[in-house]
């Protein structure tokens, strides 16, 4: 299945520091998406990077994609306590046969004030 | 634009009962996906509907079923509830699969089901 695996499983940093989390996947993709989930709530879409893109920015978020290594990274700069959440990547496979996004266990980010 | 609405927000049921959860997608979204989230298994894909057709189904027993109506609203049903069905059930809507891959999902805040 086209599931991403996030690494590390947990990350604890101080407010103002940068946070980097990684995602690996196994098969070819059309795009890769990152989501955030605050405890007990639904996931929120953060950013989508297409397979022909190498880097994308959105506010304090920077996503990179290396299709040769089948990996992606999400960098959150100048983190805030409000960034405390679980982060998930979702590789979107090629073709129309999947009709789904699957998620790994996520990275639990804790930003300490 | 209103977001994805899931009802009810919390539900407590007894083993053996059945339950129906409801999801209203974002206007214009014809794809609705359902997920089960538990601490042990994480986010598990249940099924995806597009224009009233189930296009994909996860690895869940037949007790889990769903449907989508012509207005894209969706329901999922779990019959003969088991303790292990206690979970957060999330619904997400999207524009579905396009030429550039699956479109971003917009999630509701889920229904927290507790089976006692």
mmCIF file with all atom_site columns, C-alpha atoms in Angstrom:
data_model
loop_
_atom_site.group_PDB
_atom_site.id
_atom_site.type_symbol
_atom_site.label_atom_id
_atom_site.label_alt_id
_atom_site.label_comp_id
_atom_site.label_asym_id
_atom_site.label_entity_id
_atom_site.label_seq_id
_atom_site.pdbx_PDB_ins_code
_atom_site.Cartn_x
_atom_site.Cartn_y
_atom_site.Cartn_z
_atom_site.occupancy
_atom_site.B_iso_or_equiv
_atom_site.pdbx_formal_charge
_atom_site.auth_seq_id
_atom_site.auth_comp_id
_atom_site.auth_asym_id
_atom_site.auth_atom_id
_atom_site.pdbx_PDB_model_num
ATOM 1   C CA . UNK A 1 1   ? 0.000   0.000  0.000   1.00 0.00 ? 1   UNK A CA 1
ATOM 2   C CA . UNK A 1 2   ? 1.083   3.610  -0.504  1.00 0.00 ? 2   UNK A CA 1
ATOM 3   C CA . UNK A 1 3   ? 1.650   4.447  3.152   1.00 0.00 ? 3   UNK A CA 1
ATOM 4   C CA . UNK A 1 4   ? 4.196   6.905  4.412   1.00 0.00 ? 4   UNK A CA 1
ATOM 5   C CA . UNK A 1 5   ? 6.318   6.266  7.451   1.00 0.00 ? 5   UNK A CA 1
ATOM 6   C CA . UNK A 1 6   ? 7.183   9.262  9.587   1.00 0.00 ? 6   UNK A CA 1
ATOM 7   C CA . UNK A 1 7   ? 10.362  9.612  11.558  1.00 0.00 ? 7   UNK A CA 1
ATOM 8   C CA . UNK A 1 8   ? 11.028  10.285 14.372  1.00 0.00 ? 8   UNK A CA 1
ATOM 9   C CA . UNK A 1 9   ? 7.996   8.982  16.231  1.00 0.00 ? 9   UNK A CA 1
ATOM 10  C CA . UNK A 1 10  ? 8.334   11.781 18.761  1.00 0.00 ? 10  UNK A CA 1
ATOM 11  C CA . UNK A 1 11  ? 10.189  15.079 18.878  1.00 0.00 ? 11  UNK A CA 1
ATOM 12  C CA . UNK A 1 12  ? 10.454  17.538 21.743  1.00 0.00 ? 12  UNK A CA 1
ATOM 13  C CA . UNK A 1 13  ? 11.906  21.010 21.229  1.00 0.00 ? 13  UNK A CA 1
ATOM 14  C CA . UNK A 1 14  ? 11.884  24.472 22.769  1.00 0.00 ? 14  UNK A CA 1
ATOM 15  C CA . UNK A 1 15  ? 9.826   27.322 21.444  1.00 0.00 ? 15  UNK A CA 1
ATOM 16  C CA . UNK A 1 16  ? 11.724  29.210 18.755  1.00 0.00 ? 16  UNK A CA 1
ATOM 17  C CA . UNK A 1 17  ? 13.694  26.186 17.586  1.00 0.00 ? 17  UNK A CA 1
ATOM 18  C CA . UNK A 1 18  ? 13.223  24.495 14.238  1.00 0.00 ? 18  UNK A CA 1
ATOM 19  C CA . UNK A 1 19  ? 11.570  21.094 13.929  1.00 0.00 ? 19  UNK A CA 1
ATOM 20  C CA . UNK A 1 20  ? 12.334  18.629 11.167  1.00 0.00 ? 20  UNK A CA 1
ATOM 21  C CA . UNK A 1 21  ? 10.407  15.464 10.527  1.00 0.00 ? 21  UNK A CA 1
ATOM 22  C CA . UNK A 1 22  ? 10.878  12.946 7.763   1.00 0.00 ? 22  UNK A CA 1
ATOM 23  C CA . UNK A 1 23  ? 8.704   10.702 5.654   1.00 0.00 ? 23  UNK A CA 1
ATOM 24  C CA . UNK A 1 24  ? 9.626   7.668  3.608   1.00 0.00 ? 24  UNK A CA 1
ATOM 25  C CA . UNK A 1 25  ? 7.450   5.780  1.156   1.00 0.00 ? 25  UNK A CA 1
ATOM 26  C CA . UNK A 1 26  ? 7.791   2.831  -1.158  1.00 0.00 ? 26  UNK A CA 1
ATOM 27  C CA . UNK A 1 27  ? 6.217   3.357  -4.576  1.00 0.00 ? 27  UNK A CA 1
ATOM 28  C CA . UNK A 1 28  ? 5.891   6.063  -7.217  1.00 0.00 ? 28  UNK A CA 1
ATOM 29  C CA . UNK A 1 29  ? 3.762   9.048  -6.350  1.00 0.00 ? 29  UNK A CA 1
ATOM 30  C CA . UNK A 1 30  ? 1.868   11.863 -8.002  1.00 0.00 ? 30  UNK A CA 1
ATOM 31  C CA . UNK A 1 31  ? 2.048   14.063 -4.937  1.00 0.00 ? 31  UNK A CA 1
ATOM 32  C CA . UNK A 1 32  ? 2.825   13.913 -1.259  1.00 0.00 ? 32  UNK A CA 1
ATOM 33  C CA . UNK A 1 33  ? 0.789   15.693 1.392   1.00 0.00 ? 33  UNK A CA 1
ATOM 34  C CA . UNK A 1 34  ? 1.480   16.693 4.969   1.00 0.00 ? 34  UNK A CA 1
ATOM 35  C CA . UNK A 1 35  ? -1.186  16.954 7.648   1.00 0.00 ? 35  UNK A CA 1
ATOM 36  C CA . UNK A 1 36  ? -1.328  18.101 11.251  1.00 0.00 ? 36  UNK A CA 1
ATOM 37  C CA . UNK A 1 37  ? -3.589  16.724 13.968  1.00 0.00 ? 37  UNK A CA 1
ATOM 38  C CA . UNK A 1 38  ? -4.199  18.341 17.302  1.00 0.00 ? 38  UNK A CA 1
ATOM 39  C CA . UNK A 1 39  ? -5.197  15.936 20.029  1.00 0.00 ? 39  UNK A CA 1
ATOM 40  C CA . UNK A 1 40  ? -8.701  14.550 19.566  1.00 0.00 ? 40  UNK A CA 1
ATOM 41  C CA . UNK A 1 41  ? -9.413  16.594 16.458  1.00 0.00 ? 41  UNK A CA 1
ATOM 42  C CA . UNK A 1 42  ? -9.504  15.951 12.730  1.00 0.00 ? 42  UNK A CA 1
ATOM 43  C CA . UNK A 1 43  ? -6.436  16.250 10.542  1.00 0.00 ? 43  UNK A CA 1
ATOM 44  C CA . UNK A 1 44  ? -5.670  19.536 8.864   1.00 0.00 ? 44  UNK A CA 1
ATOM 45  C CA . UNK A 1 45  ? -4.033  19.639 5.437   1.00 0.00 ? 45  UNK A CA 1
ATOM 46  C CA . UNK A 1 46  ? -0.806  21.664 5.563   1.00 0.00 ? 46  UNK A CA 1
ATOM 47  C CA . UNK A 1 47  ? 0.895   21.427 2.218   1.00 0.00 ? 47  UNK A CA 1
ATOM 48  C CA . UNK A 1 48  ? 0.992   19.387 -0.982  1.00 0.00 ? 48  UNK A CA 1
ATOM 49  C CA . UNK A 1 49  ? 4.111   18.881 -3.044  1.00 0.00 ? 49  UNK A CA 1
ATOM 50  C CA . UNK A 1 50  ? 3.917   17.414 -6.531  1.00 0.00 ? 50  UNK A CA 1
ATOM 51  C CA . UNK A 1 51  ? 6.268   14.720 -7.744  1.00 0.00 ? 51  UNK A CA 1
ATOM 52  C CA . UNK A 1 52  ? 8.029   17.136 -10.116 1.00 0.00 ? 52  UNK A CA 1
ATOM 53  C CA . UNK A 1 53  ? 8.714   19.656 -7.341  1.00 0.00 ? 53  UNK A CA 1
ATOM 54  C CA . UNK A 1 54  ? 11.736  19.520 -5.050  1.00 0.00 ? 54  UNK A CA 1
ATOM 55  C CA . UNK A 1 55  ? 10.856  22.138 -2.483  1.00 0.00 ? 55  UNK A CA 1
ATOM 56  C CA . UNK A 1 56  ? 7.829   24.101 -1.416  1.00 0.00 ? 56  UNK A CA 1
ATOM 57  C CA . UNK A 1 57  ? 7.238   26.796 1.183   1.00 0.00 ? 57  UNK A CA 1
ATOM 58  C CA . UNK A 1 58  ? 4.145   27.898 3.032   1.00 0.00 ? 58  UNK A CA 1
ATOM 59  C CA . UNK A 1 59  ? 4.633   30.417 5.820   1.00 0.00 ? 59  UNK A CA 1
ATOM 60  C CA . UNK A 1 60  ? 6.922   28.792 8.398   1.00 0.00 ? 60  UNK A CA 1
ATOM 61  C CA . UNK A 1 61  ? 6.687   25.425 6.652   1.00 0.00 ? 61  UNK A CA 1
ATOM 62  C CA . UNK A 1 62  ? 9.232   24.107 4.198   1.00 0.00 ? 62  UNK A CA 1
ATOM 63  C CA . UNK A 1 63  ? 8.747   20.753 2.495   1.00 0.00 ? 63  UNK A CA 1
ATOM 64  C CA . UNK A 1 64  ? 11.291  18.939 0.397   1.00 0.00 ? 64  UNK A CA 1
ATOM 65  C CA . UNK A 1 65  ? 10.801  15.914 -1.800  1.00 0.00 ? 65  UNK A CA 1
ATOM 66  C CA . UNK A 1 66  ? 13.414  13.524 -3.127  1.00 0.00 ? 66  UNK A CA 1
ATOM 67  C CA . UNK A 1 67  ? 11.688  11.037 -5.410  1.00 0.00 ? 67  UNK A CA 1
ATOM 68  C CA . UNK A 1 68  ? 14.941  9.161  -6.068  1.00 0.00 ? 68  UNK A CA 1
ATOM 69  C CA . UNK A 1 69  ? 15.186  8.371  -2.363  1.00 0.00 ? 69  UNK A CA 1
ATOM 70  C CA . UNK A 1 70  ? 11.425  8.179  -1.926  1.00 0.00 ? 70  UNK A CA 1
ATOM 71  C CA . UNK A 1 71  ? 11.557  10.562 0.968   1.00 0.00 ? 71  UNK A CA 1
ATOM 72  C CA . UNK A 1 72  ? 10.224  13.913 2.078   1.00 0.00 ? 72  UNK A CA 1
ATOM 73  C CA . UNK A 1 73  ? 10.907  16.229 4.968   1.00 0.00 ? 73  UNK A CA 1
ATOM 74  C CA . UNK A 1 74  ? 8.840   18.856 6.732   1.00 0.00 ? 74  UNK A CA 1
ATOM 75  C CA . UNK A 1 75  ? 10.637  21.731 8.424   1.00 0.00 ? 75  UNK A CA 1
ATOM 76  C CA . UNK A 1 76  ? 8.798   24.033 10.812  1.00 0.00 ? 76  UNK A CA 1
ATOM 77  C CA . UNK A 1 77  ? 10.835  27.122 11.554  1.00 0.00 ? 77  UNK A CA 1
ATOM 78  C CA . UNK A 1 78  ? 10.627  29.260 14.690  1.00 0.00 ? 78  UNK A CA 1
ATOM 79  C CA . UNK A 1 79  ? 8.267   26.805 16.338  1.00 0.00 ? 79  UNK A CA 1
ATOM 80  C CA . UNK A 1 80  ? 5.535   27.879 18.724  1.00 0.00 ? 80  UNK A CA 1
ATOM 81  C CA . UNK A 1 81  ? 3.694   26.066 21.488  1.00 0.00 ? 81  UNK A CA 1
ATOM 82  C CA . UNK A 1 82  ? 0.659   26.011 19.191  1.00 0.00 ? 82  UNK A CA 1
ATOM 83  C CA . UNK A 1 83  ? 2.617   23.798 16.769  1.00 0.00 ? 83  UNK A CA 1
ATOM 84  C CA . UNK A 1 84  ? 2.363   20.976 19.302  1.00 0.00 ? 84  UNK A CA 1
ATOM 85  C CA . UNK A 1 85  ? 0.538   18.257 17.378  1.00 0.00 ? 85  UNK A CA 1
ATOM 86  C CA . UNK A 1 86  ? 0.991   15.027 15.454  1.00 0.00 ? 86  UNK A CA 1
ATOM 87  C CA . UNK A 1 87  ? 2.208   15.354 11.897  1.00 0.00 ? 87  UNK A CA 1
ATOM 88  C CA . UNK A 1 88  ? 1.457   12.865 9.133   1.00 0.00 ? 88  UNK A CA 1
ATOM 89  C CA . UNK A 1 89  ? 2.616   12.455 5.577   1.00 0.00 ? 89  UNK A CA 1
ATOM 90  C CA . UNK A 1 90  ? 0.423   10.898 2.888   1.00 0.00 ? 90  UNK A CA 1
ATOM 91  C CA . UNK A 1 91  ? 1.937   9.848  -0.425  1.00 0.00 ? 91  UNK A CA 1
ATOM 92  C CA . UNK A 1 92  ? -0.641  9.912  -3.211  1.00 0.00 ? 92  UNK A CA 1
ATOM 93  C CA . UNK A 1 93  ? 0.010   7.101  -5.649  1.00 0.00 ? 93  UNK A CA 1
ATOM 94  C CA . UNK A 1 94  ? -0.049  7.203  -9.401  1.00 0.00 ? 94  UNK A CA 1
ATOM 95  C CA . UNK A 1 95  ? -3.037  6.130  -11.388 1.00 0.00 ? 95  UNK A CA 1
ATOM 96  C CA . UNK A 1 96  ? -6.685  6.097  -10.456 1.00 0.00 ? 96  UNK A CA 1
ATOM 97  C CA . UNK A 1 97  ? -6.825  2.732  -8.806  1.00 0.00 ? 97  UNK A CA 1
ATOM 98  C CA . UNK A 1 98  ? -6.246  3.772  -5.237  1.00 0.00 ? 98  UNK A CA 1
ATOM 99  C CA . UNK A 1 99  ? -8.815  6.447  -4.513  1.00 0.00 ? 99  UNK A CA 1
ATOM 100 C CA . UNK A 1 100 ? -7.421  6.833  -1.036  1.00 0.00 ? 100 UNK A CA 1
ATOM 101 C CA . UNK A 1 101 ? -4.741  8.338  1.135   1.00 0.00 ? 101 UNK A CA 1
ATOM 102 C CA . UNK A 1 102 ? -3.176  6.220  3.828   1.00 0.00 ? 102 UNK A CA 1
ATOM 103 C CA . UNK A 1 103 ? -1.337  7.490  6.859   1.00 0.00 ? 103 UNK A CA 1
ATOM 104 C CA . UNK A 1 104 ? 1.444   6.209  9.061   1.00 0.00 ? 104 UNK A CA 1
ATOM 105 C CA . UNK A 1 105 ? 1.752   6.575  12.814  1.00 0.00 ? 105 UNK A CA 1
ATOM 106 C CA . UNK A 1 106 ? 2.882   10.171 12.550  1.00 0.00 ? 106 UNK A CA 1
ATOM 107 C CA . UNK A 1 107 ? 5.440   12.258 14.388  1.00 0.00 ? 107 UNK A CA 1
ATOM 108 C CA . UNK A 1 108 ? 4.318   13.673 17.724  1.00 0.00 ? 108 UNK A CA 1
ATOM 109 C CA . UNK A 1 109 ? 5.862   17.128 18.043  1.00 0.00 ? 109 UNK A CA 1
ATOM 110 C CA . UNK A 1 110 ? 5.937   18.790 21.447  1.00 0.00 ? 110 UNK A CA 1
ATOM 111 C CA . UNK A 1 111 ? 7.002   22.421 21.577  1.00 0.00 ? 111 UNK A CA 1
ATOM 112 C CA . UNK A 1 112 ? 7.843   23.504 25.108  1.00 0.00 ? 112 UNK A CA 1
ATOM 113 C CA . UNK A 1 113 ? 7.265   27.158 26.031  1.00 0.00 ? 113 UNK A CA 1
ATOM 114 C CA . UNK B 2 1   ? -17.497 27.823 3.096   1.00 0.00 ? 1   UNK B CA 1
ATOM 115 C CA . UNK B 2 2   ? -18.637 25.435 5.804   1.00 0.00 ? 2   UNK B CA 1
ATOM 116 C CA . UNK B 2 3   ? -16.260 22.653 6.748   1.00 0.00 ? 3   UNK B CA 1
ATOM 117 C CA . UNK B 2 4   ? -16.906 18.946 7.078   1.00 0.00 ? 4   UNK B CA 1
ATOM 118 C CA . UNK B 2 5   ? -19.529 18.231 9.700   1.00 0.00 ? 5   UNK B CA 1
ATOM 119 C CA . UNK B 2 6   ? -19.698 14.964 11.583  1.00 0.00 ? 6   UNK B CA 1
ATOM 120 C CA . UNK B 2 7   ? -22.504 13.981 13.901  1.00 0.00 ? 7   UNK B CA 1
ATOM 121 C CA . UNK B 2 8   ? -22.753 13.021 16.636  1.00 0.00 ? 8   UNK B CA 1
ATOM 122 C CA . UNK B 2 9   ? -19.540 14.219 18.270  1.00 0.00 ? 9   UNK B CA 1
ATOM 123 C CA . UNK B 2 10  ? -19.640 11.586 21.019  1.00 0.00 ? 10  UNK B CA 1
ATOM 124 C CA . UNK B 2 11  ? -21.441 8.291  21.257  1.00 0.00 ? 11  UNK B CA 1
ATOM 125 C CA . UNK B 2 12  ? -21.589 5.562  23.876  1.00 0.00 ? 12  UNK B CA 1
ATOM 126 C CA . UNK B 2 13  ? -22.940 2.182  22.860  1.00 0.00 ? 13  UNK B CA 1
ATOM 127 C CA . UNK B 2 14  ? -23.115 -1.289 24.311  1.00 0.00 ? 14  UNK B CA 1
ATOM 128 C CA . UNK B 2 15  ? -21.585 -4.405 22.780  1.00 0.00 ? 15  UNK B CA 1
ATOM 129 C CA . UNK B 2 16  ? -23.873 -5.974 20.235  1.00 0.00 ? 16  UNK B CA 1
ATOM 130 C CA . UNK B 2 17  ? -25.644 -2.768 19.323  1.00 0.00 ? 17  UNK B CA 1
ATOM 131 C CA . UNK B 2 18  ? -25.300 -0.998 16.011  1.00 0.00 ? 18  UNK B CA 1
ATOM 132 C CA . UNK B 2 19  ? -24.425 2.586  15.288  1.00 0.00 ? 19  UNK B CA 1
ATOM 133 C CA . UNK B 2 20  ? -24.757 5.025  12.390  1.00 0.00 ? 20  UNK B CA 1
ATOM 134 C CA . UNK B 2 21  ? -22.421 7.973  11.962  1.00 0.00 ? 21  UNK B CA 1
ATOM 135 C CA . UNK B 2 22  ? -23.098 10.874 9.670   1.00 0.00 ? 22  UNK B CA 1
ATOM 136 C CA . UNK B 2 23  ? -20.857 13.112 7.582   1.00 0.00 ? 23  UNK B CA 1
ATOM 137 C CA . UNK B 2 24  ? -21.690 16.223 5.589   1.00 0.00 ? 24  UNK B CA 1
ATOM 138 C CA . UNK B 2 25  ? -18.879 17.133 3.187   1.00 0.00 ? 25  UNK B CA 1
ATOM 139 C CA . UNK B 2 26  ? -17.768 20.517 1.981   1.00 0.00 ? 26  UNK B CA 1
ATOM 140 C CA . UNK B 2 27  ? -20.075 21.820 -0.709  1.00 0.00 ? 27  UNK B CA 1
ATOM 141 C CA . UNK B 2 28  ? -18.857 20.700 -4.127  1.00 0.00 ? 28  UNK B CA 1
ATOM 142 C CA . UNK B 2 29  ? -16.818 17.782 -2.800  1.00 0.00 ? 29  UNK B CA 1
ATOM 143 C CA . UNK B 2 30  ? -18.025 14.484 -4.205  1.00 0.00 ? 30  UNK B CA 1
ATOM 144 C CA . UNK B 2 31  ? -15.460 12.228 -2.566  1.00 0.00 ? 31  UNK B CA 1
ATOM 145 C CA . UNK B 2 32  ? -15.940 11.164 1.046   1.00 0.00 ? 32  UNK B CA 1
ATOM 146 C CA . UNK B 2 33  ? -13.463 8.976  2.898   1.00 0.00 ? 33  UNK B CA 1
ATOM 147 C CA . UNK B 2 34  ? -13.817 7.382  6.311   1.00 0.00 ? 34  UNK B CA 1
ATOM 148 C CA . UNK B 2 35  ? -11.047 6.510  8.757   1.00 0.00 ? 35  UNK B CA 1
ATOM 149 C CA . UNK B 2 36  ? -10.850 4.801  12.116  1.00 0.00 ? 36  UNK B CA 1
ATOM 150 C CA . UNK B 2 37  ? -8.235  6.081  14.538  1.00 0.00 ? 37  UNK B CA 1
ATOM 151 C CA . UNK B 2 38  ? -7.116  4.169  17.616  1.00 0.00 ? 38  UNK B CA 1
ATOM 152 C CA . UNK B 2 39  ? -4.000  4.554  19.791  1.00 0.00 ? 39  UNK B CA 1
ATOM 153 C CA . UNK B 2 40  ? -2.794  1.090  18.834  1.00 0.00 ? 40  UNK B CA 1
ATOM 154 C CA . UNK B 2 41  ? -3.495  0.952  15.105  1.00 0.00 ? 41  UNK B CA 1
ATOM 155 C CA . UNK B 2 42  ? -3.322  4.615  14.207  1.00 0.00 ? 42  UNK B CA 1
ATOM 156 C CA . UNK B 2 43  ? -5.317  5.884  11.250  1.00 0.00 ? 43  UNK B CA 1
ATOM 157 C CA . UNK B 2 44  ? -6.921  3.061  9.317   1.00 0.00 ? 44  UNK B CA 1
ATOM 158 C CA . UNK B 2 45  ? -8.711  3.641  6.020   1.00 0.00 ? 45  UNK B CA 1
ATOM 159 C CA . UNK B 2 46  ? -12.267 2.324  5.999   1.00 0.00 ? 46  UNK B CA 1
ATOM 160 C CA . UNK B 2 47  ? -13.733 3.262  2.611   1.00 0.00 ? 47  UNK B CA 1
ATOM 161 C CA . UNK B 2 48  ? -14.074 5.979  0.018   1.00 0.00 ? 48  UNK B CA 1
ATOM 162 C CA . UNK B 2 49  ? -17.198 7.018  -1.869  1.00 0.00 ? 49  UNK B CA 1
ATOM 163 C CA . UNK B 2 50  ? -17.535 9.129  -4.964  1.00 0.00 ? 50  UNK B CA 1
ATOM 164 C CA . UNK B 2 51  ? -20.879 9.997  -6.521  1.00 0.00 ? 51  UNK B CA 1
ATOM 165 C CA . UNK B 2 52  ? -22.634 7.326  -4.461  1.00 0.00 ? 52  UNK B CA 1
ATOM 166 C CA . UNK B 2 53  ? -20.180 4.576  -5.496  1.00 0.00 ? 53  UNK B CA 1
ATOM 167 C CA . UNK B 2 54  ? -17.764 2.881  -3.155  1.00 0.00 ? 54  UNK B CA 1
ATOM 168 C CA . UNK B 2 55  ? -14.439 2.937  -4.980  1.00 0.00 ? 55  UNK B CA 1
ATOM 169 C CA . UNK B 2 56  ? -12.150 1.551  -2.323  1.00 0.00 ? 56  UNK B CA 1
ATOM 170 C CA . UNK B 2 57  ? -12.495 -0.347 0.907   1.00 0.00 ? 57  UNK B CA 1
ATOM 171 C CA . UNK B 2 58  ? -10.034 -0.994 3.686   1.00 0.00 ? 58  UNK B CA 1
ATOM 172 C CA . UNK B 2 59  ? -9.393  -4.217 5.512   1.00 0.00 ? 59  UNK B CA 1
ATOM 173 C CA . UNK B 2 60  ? -12.331 -4.193 7.879   1.00 0.00 ? 60  UNK B CA 1
ATOM 174 C CA . UNK B 2 61  ? -14.978 -6.856 8.532   1.00 0.00 ? 61  UNK B CA 1
ATOM 175 C CA . UNK B 2 62  ? -18.361 -6.705 6.860   1.00 0.00 ? 62  UNK B CA 1
ATOM 176 C CA . UNK B 2 63  ? -19.840 -5.228 10.032  1.00 0.00 ? 63  UNK B CA 1
ATOM 177 C CA . UNK B 2 64  ? -18.508 -1.915 8.773   1.00 0.00 ? 64  UNK B CA 1
ATOM 178 C CA . UNK B 2 65  ? -20.508 -0.478 5.915   1.00 0.00 ? 65  UNK B CA 1
ATOM 179 C CA . UNK B 2 66  ? -21.226 2.873  4.439   1.00 0.00 ? 66  UNK B CA 1
ATOM 180 C CA . UNK B 2 67  ? -23.155 4.703  1.821   1.00 0.00 ? 67  UNK B CA 1
ATOM 181 C CA . UNK B 2 68  ? -23.270 8.030  0.090   1.00 0.00 ? 68  UNK B CA 1
ATOM 182 C CA . UNK B 2 69  ? -26.340 9.941  -0.943  1.00 0.00 ? 69  UNK B CA 1
ATOM 183 C CA . UNK B 2 70  ? -26.946 11.987 -4.050  1.00 0.00 ? 70  UNK B CA 1
ATOM 184 C CA . UNK B 2 71  ? -26.124 15.198 -2.153  1.00 0.00 ? 71  UNK B CA 1
ATOM 185 C CA . UNK B 2 72  ? -22.710 13.653 -1.256  1.00 0.00 ? 72  UNK B CA 1
ATOM 186 C CA . UNK B 2 73  ? -23.584 13.299 2.404   1.00 0.00 ? 73  UNK B CA 1
ATOM 187 C CA . UNK B 2 74  ? -22.360 9.992  3.750   1.00 0.00 ? 74  UNK B CA 1
ATOM 188 C CA . UNK B 2 75  ? -23.129 7.616  6.562   1.00 0.00 ? 75  UNK B CA 1
ATOM 189 C CA . UNK B 2 76  ? -21.228 4.725  7.977   1.00 0.00 ? 76  UNK B CA 1
ATOM 190 C CA . UNK B 2 77  ? -22.751 1.925  9.965   1.00 0.00 ? 77  UNK B CA 1
ATOM 191 C CA . UNK B 2 78  ? -21.180 -0.533 12.363  1.00 0.00 ? 78  UNK B CA 1
ATOM 192 C CA . UNK B 2 79  ? -23.299 -3.488 13.369  1.00 0.00 ? 79  UNK B CA 1
ATOM 193 C CA . UNK B 2 80  ? -22.821 -5.890 16.272  1.00 0.00 ? 80  UNK B CA 1
ATOM 194 C CA . UNK B 2 81  ? -20.440 -3.563 18.056  1.00 0.00 ? 81  UNK B CA 1
ATOM 195 C CA . UNK B 2 82  ? -17.364 -4.966 19.760  1.00 0.00 ? 82  UNK B CA 1
ATOM 196 C CA . UNK B 2 83  ? -15.209 -3.388 22.448  1.00 0.00 ? 83  UNK B CA 1
ATOM 197 C CA . UNK B 2 84  ? -12.423 -3.014 19.896  1.00 0.00 ? 84  UNK B CA 1
ATOM 198 C CA . UNK B 2 85  ? -14.596 -0.736 17.785  1.00 0.00 ? 85  UNK B CA 1
ATOM 199 C CA . UNK B 2 86  ? -14.067 2.038  20.313  1.00 0.00 ? 86  UNK B CA 1
ATOM 200 C CA . UNK B 2 87  ? -12.257 4.701  18.330  1.00 0.00 ? 87  UNK B CA 1
ATOM 201 C CA . UNK B 2 88  ? -12.338 8.134  16.784  1.00 0.00 ? 88  UNK B CA 1
ATOM 202 C CA . UNK B 2 89  ? -14.085 7.881  13.427  1.00 0.00 ? 89  UNK B CA 1
ATOM 203 C CA . UNK B 2 90  ? -13.028 10.545 10.988  1.00 0.00 ? 90  UNK B CA 1
ATOM 204 C CA . UNK B 2 91  ? -14.703 11.580 7.799   1.00 0.00 ? 91  UNK B CA 1
ATOM 205 C CA . UNK B 2 92  ? -12.929 13.580 5.118   1.00 0.00 ? 92  UNK B CA 1
ATOM 206 C CA . UNK B 2 93  ? -14.123 15.112 1.883   1.00 0.00 ? 93  UNK B CA 1
ATOM 207 C CA . UNK B 2 94  ? -12.173 16.095 -1.183  1.00 0.00 ? 94  UNK B CA 1
ATOM 208 C CA . UNK B 2 95  ? -12.391 16.670 -4.902  1.00 0.00 ? 95  UNK B CA 1
ATOM 209 C CA . UNK B 2 96  ? -11.127 13.110 -5.269  1.00 0.00 ? 96  UNK B CA 1
ATOM 210 C CA . UNK B 2 97  ? -8.596  11.629 -7.625  1.00 0.00 ? 97  UNK B CA 1
ATOM 211 C CA . UNK B 2 98  ? -7.383  13.973 -10.305 1.00 0.00 ? 98  UNK B CA 1
ATOM 212 C CA . UNK B 2 99  ? -4.745  13.895 -12.999 1.00 0.00 ? 99  UNK B CA 1
ATOM 213 C CA . UNK B 2 100 ? -2.162  15.029 -10.488 1.00 0.00 ? 100 UNK B CA 1
ATOM 214 C CA . UNK B 2 101 ? -3.035  12.552 -7.790  1.00 0.00 ? 101 UNK B CA 1
ATOM 215 C CA . UNK B 2 102 ? -5.442  12.497 -4.917  1.00 0.00 ? 102 UNK B CA 1
ATOM 216 C CA . UNK B 2 103 ? -6.669  15.914 -3.844  1.00 0.00 ? 103 UNK B CA 1
ATOM 217 C CA . UNK B 2 104 ? -6.175  17.132 -0.276  1.00 0.00 ? 104 UNK B CA 1
ATOM 218 C CA . UNK B 2 105 ? -8.547  15.772 2.324   1.00 0.00 ? 105 UNK B CA 1
ATOM 219 C CA . UNK B 2 106 ? -10.624 18.061 4.504   1.00 0.00 ? 106 UNK B CA 1
ATOM 220 C CA . UNK B 2 107 ? -11.427 16.332 7.765   1.00 0.00 ? 107 UNK B CA 1
ATOM 221 C CA . UNK B 2 108 ? -14.250 16.730 10.205  1.00 0.00 ? 108 UNK B CA 1
ATOM 222 C CA . UNK B 2 109 ? -13.514 16.613 13.934  1.00 0.00 ? 109 UNK B CA 1
ATOM 223 C CA . UNK B 2 110 ? -14.739 13.071 14.167  1.00 0.00 ? 110 UNK B CA 1
ATOM 224 C CA . UNK B 2 111 ? -17.145 11.019 16.179  1.00 0.00 ? 111 UNK B CA 1
ATOM 225 C CA . UNK B 2 112 ? -15.730 9.520  19.370  1.00 0.00 ? 112 UNK B CA 1
ATOM 226 C CA . UNK B 2 113 ? -17.364 6.112  19.776  1.00 0.00 ? 113 UNK B CA 1
ATOM 227 C CA . UNK B 2 114 ? -17.075 4.267  23.052  1.00 0.00 ? 114 UNK B CA 1
ATOM 228 C CA . UNK B 2 115 ? -18.320 0.694  23.239  1.00 0.00 ? 115 UNK B CA 1
ATOM 229 C CA . UNK B 2 116 ? -18.938 -0.687 26.718  1.00 0.00 ? 116 UNK B CA 1
#
